[in-house]
Amino acid sequence: MSFKIATIADAETAAGFALAGVQDVYVHERKEETLAKLDELLASEDVGIVFITYRVAEELGFDFRRRMRTKRLLPAVLRIPDKTGWMPKVDELREIIRRTVGAEVIVKGGS
Amino acid sequence: MSTDRILQFELARLNAHLPEQRITLKDALSSPSPHVVTKEGSRHKFERGELEFLSKMTPADEWDKLRLPILIAINPKLGRGAAEITGEAEVKVISQVLGKTCRDREMVIYRPEIAVVRAKLPTTTQYFFMVG
Amino acid sequence: MAKAIGIAPTRMELLKLRQRVSLAQKGHDLLREKMDALVIEFFGIVRSIGEVRVKTMQQLSSAYRALSICFAMQGTIETYQAAREARKDVEVDISTRHVMGILVPVMEAKPVERHALARGYSVYATSSALDEASREFEKALEILIKLAELEGGARAIALELEKTKRRVNALEYVILPSLKSMVKFISMRLDEMERENFSRLKRIKAMLEARE
C-alpha cells in the first residue's frame, strides 16, 4: 500500500525535505502545537513514515517518548539528525538490546 | 489450566510462517515474482540476489532438486543451539555457505553457523520448529 | 496441600499432572529455541542498522552541506520559495513480512530521484545549487526509508523476544517447579495411602486368622 511521508523539523531541515518531495513538512515552533501535529500524523491513515529531528524529539521529551510506546504499527517514526548533527547520549536501540538480551552492545553509527 | 491453553496457542503459531508447499530453485528462478504462500495465506517473497547466489552454488541439473525455503529444523532433542538441515541438495548448499564439505542427506549445524546461514540467505531459509 | 488446590490424590490425577509436566517441558524447550532464534535475527538486523546508519549520516551531511551552499548562492528567500513550490509527490510502499510469527515492515521508496523539470519549482530561477540540494535530499530520503524499515523490524523482533523470554522464564521458574512439586506430593501421598491400606489389610487378616 502507498503512503505519504511527513517531517517535523526546524525550518532548514524541513526545506530540504520539501525539496525532495515530502508532502507533509511541519516546522517546529511551540511544543504544544508540535505535539498536536504529531498526534494528527499518528492518527492519520495515509502517513507511512514520520521523520523528526533528534532536537525536536528531545524538546518534546516525555510526551514524545510516551507516544512512541503507545503508537500503532504505522506510521513509523524515525528520529534523524538535523544539520548540527546533535543526538542524545542514550541510544534507544542500545537500550532495547540491553533490556532484551541483557548485554552491553555498541551499535555502529549510533551514539 | 489457562497456561496450558496459552502454551498450545504459542506452540501452534511457532510454525505459522512456514509455507504450505515449497518450490524448487528451478521454478523460483524462472518466476517473475518468486514466492511461496504461508500456512496463514500470506506471501513470502524470495530475494532475487539470494536465488542467483544459490544458482551459482548448485549445478544446473540439480536446480529442480533444491526445495525453497531451505528449512533450518530445530529439534529440542538435538540439544539447545543445534539444528538440522535435510535433503541432499540443501545439505550441499549449506555446507558450501559454511565452507565445510558434507556429502550426506542431513547435517547438524550449531548456533554460530545458523547465524551465518541466516545472514547470507534471509529469505530463502526458514526456521522449522519440530513440535511433535 | 492437594486438598487446598483441589486435586484429589488419585492415580488418574497423577497421570494427568505428569502429562501437564511433559507439555510444559516441551513448551519450555521449544520456546527457548524460538527465543534463541529471535536473538540471532535481532542481532542480524542490528548489524544491518549499524551499516545503514553510517550511510545515512554521510548522506544527510552531504545534503545539509548542499543546502547551505544553496542558501548562500540562491538566497534564503528564494530557497524557501522553491521548497514551497516543489512538487510533493513522494510516496512509500509499505507492506509486511513474516519472520517467525512476527509482522515486520517492508518499505520501498517509490522512485524518489527526479530531475530538474519534474521537481516543480520555477525553472527560470533554477540554479544548479538548488538542483544539487534537491538531489542530495532525495538520496537521503531513499536511505532513510530503508533505515525506517530496519528499525521498525528491530522493534517488532525485540517486542516478541521480550514476550517469549517472559514465557520461558515463567515456565522454567514458576510453572514447572510448581507442577513438579505437586507430582511429588501426590505421588508420596498415594504411596502413603497404599501403605496404610496394606497395613490395614494385614491387621484385618490377622484378626480373621485369630478368630479361627
CSV table of N, CA and C in Angstrom, one decimal, chain A residues 8 31 34-35 38-39 42 50-71 76-80 88 92, chain C residues 155:
chain,number,residue,atom,x,y,z
A,8,ILE,N,8.9,16.5,10.7
A,8,ILE,CA,8.8,17.6,11.8
A,8,ILE,C,10.2,18.0,12.1
A,31,LYS,N,6.0,23.8,21.5
A,31,LYS,CA,5.8,22.4,22.0
A,31,LYS,C,4.4,21.9,21.8
A,34,THR,N,3.3,21.5,18.2
A,34,THR,CA,4.1,20.4,17.5
A,34,THR,C,3.5,19.1,18.0
A,35,LEU,N,3.2,19.0,19.3
A,35,LEU,CA,2.6,17.7,19.8
A,35,LEU,C,1.3,17.5,19.1
A,38,LEU,N,2.0,16.1,15.8
A,38,LEU,CA,2.4,14.7,15.9
A,38,LEU,C,1.2,13.8,16.1
A,39,ASP,N,0.3,14.2,17.0
A,39,ASP,CA,-0.9,13.4,17.2
A,39,ASP,C,-1.7,13.2,15.9
A,42,LEU,N,0.1,10.7,13.8
A,42,LEU,CA,0.0,9.4,14.3
A,42,LEU,C,-1.4,8.8,14.1
A,50,VAL,N,7.1,9.1,9.6
A,50,VAL,CA,7.3,10.5,10.1
A,50,VAL,C,8.8,10.6,10.4
A,51,PHE,N,9.5,11.6,9.8
A,51,PHE,CA,10.9,11.9,10.2
A,51,PHE,C,10.8,13.1,11.1
A,52,ILE,N,11.5,12.9,12.3
A,52,ILE,CA,11.5,14.0,13.3
A,52,ILE,C,12.9,14.2,13.7
A,53,THR,N,13.4,15.4,13.9
A,53,THR,CA,14.8,15.6,14.3
A,53,THR,C,15.0,15.2,15.8
A,54,TYR,N,16.2,14.8,16.1
A,54,TYR,CA,16.5,14.4,17.5
A,54,TYR,C,16.3,15.6,18.4
A,55,ARG,N,16.6,16.8,17.9
A,55,ARG,CA,16.5,18.0,18.7
A,55,ARG,C,15.0,18.2,19.1
A,56,VAL,N,14.1,18.2,18.1
A,56,VAL,CA,12.7,18.4,18.4
A,56,VAL,C,12.2,17.3,19.3
A,57,ALA,N,12.5,16.1,19.0
A,57,ALA,CA,12.0,15.0,19.8
A,57,ALA,C,12.5,15.2,21.3
A,58,GLU,N,13.7,15.6,21.4
A,58,GLU,CA,14.2,15.8,22.8
A,58,GLU,C,13.5,16.9,23.5
A,59,GLU,N,13.1,18.0,22.7
A,59,GLU,CA,12.4,19.1,23.3
A,59,GLU,C,11.0,18.7,23.7
A,60,LEU,N,10.4,17.8,23.0
A,60,LEU,CA,9.1,17.3,23.3
A,60,LEU,C,9.1,16.3,24.5
A,61,GLY,N,10.3,15.8,24.7
A,61,GLY,CA,10.6,15.0,25.9
A,61,GLY,C,9.7,13.8,26.2
A,62,PHE,N,9.2,13.7,27.4
A,62,PHE,CA,8.4,12.6,27.9
A,62,PHE,C,7.2,12.4,27.0
A,63,ASP,N,6.6,13.5,26.6
A,63,ASP,CA,5.4,13.4,25.8
A,63,ASP,C,5.6,12.7,24.5
A,64,PHE,N,6.9,12.9,24.0
A,64,PHE,CA,7.2,12.2,22.7
A,64,PHE,C,7.4,10.7,23.0
A,65,ARG,N,8.2,10.4,24.1
A,65,ARG,CA,8.5,9.0,24.4
A,65,ARG,C,7.3,8.2,24.6
A,66,ARG,N,6.3,8.8,25.4
A,66,ARG,CA,5.1,8.1,25.7
A,66,ARG,C,4.3,7.7,24.4
A,67,ARG,N,4.3,8.7,23.5
A,67,ARG,CA,3.6,8.4,22.2
A,67,ARG,C,4.2,7.3,21.4
A,68,MET,N,5.6,7.3,21.5
A,68,MET,CA,6.3,6.2,20.8
A,68,MET,C,6.0,4.8,21.4
A,69,ARG,N,5.8,4.8,22.7
A,69,ARG,CA,5.5,3.5,23.3
A,69,ARG,C,4.1,3.0,23.0
A,70,THR,N,3.2,4.0,22.8
A,70,THR,CA,1.8,3.5,22.7
A,70,THR,C,1.2,3.6,21.3
A,71,LYS,N,2.0,4.0,20.3
A,71,LYS,CA,1.5,4.2,19.0
A,71,LYS,C,1.3,2.9,18.3
A,76,ALA,N,5.5,4.7,10.9
A,76,ALA,CA,6.8,4.5,11.6
A,76,ALA,C,7.3,5.9,11.9
A,77,VAL,N,8.0,6.0,13.0
A,77,VAL,CA,8.6,7.3,13.4
A,77,VAL,C,10.1,7.1,13.5
A,78,LEU,N,10.9,7.9,12.8
A,78,LEU,CA,12.3,7.8,12.8
A,78,LEU,C,12.9,9.1,13.2
A,79,ARG,N,13.8,9.1,14.1
A,79,ARG,CA,14.5,10.3,14.5
A,79,ARG,C,15.7,10.5,13.7
A,80,ILE,N,16.0,11.7,13.2
A,80,ILE,CA,17.1,12.0,12.3
A,80,ILE,C,17.9,13.2,12.9
A,88,PRO,N,21.0,12.6,21.2
A,88,PRO,CA,21.1,12.5,22.7
A,88,PRO,C,22.1,11.4,23.1
A,92,GLU,N,18.5,4.7,21.8
A,92,GLU,CA,17.3,3.9,22.1
A,92,GLU,C,17.6,2.4,21.7
C,155,ARG,N,12.4,-3.3,16.2
C,155,ARG,CA,11.5,-3.1,17.3
C,155,ARG,C,10.5,-4.2,17.4
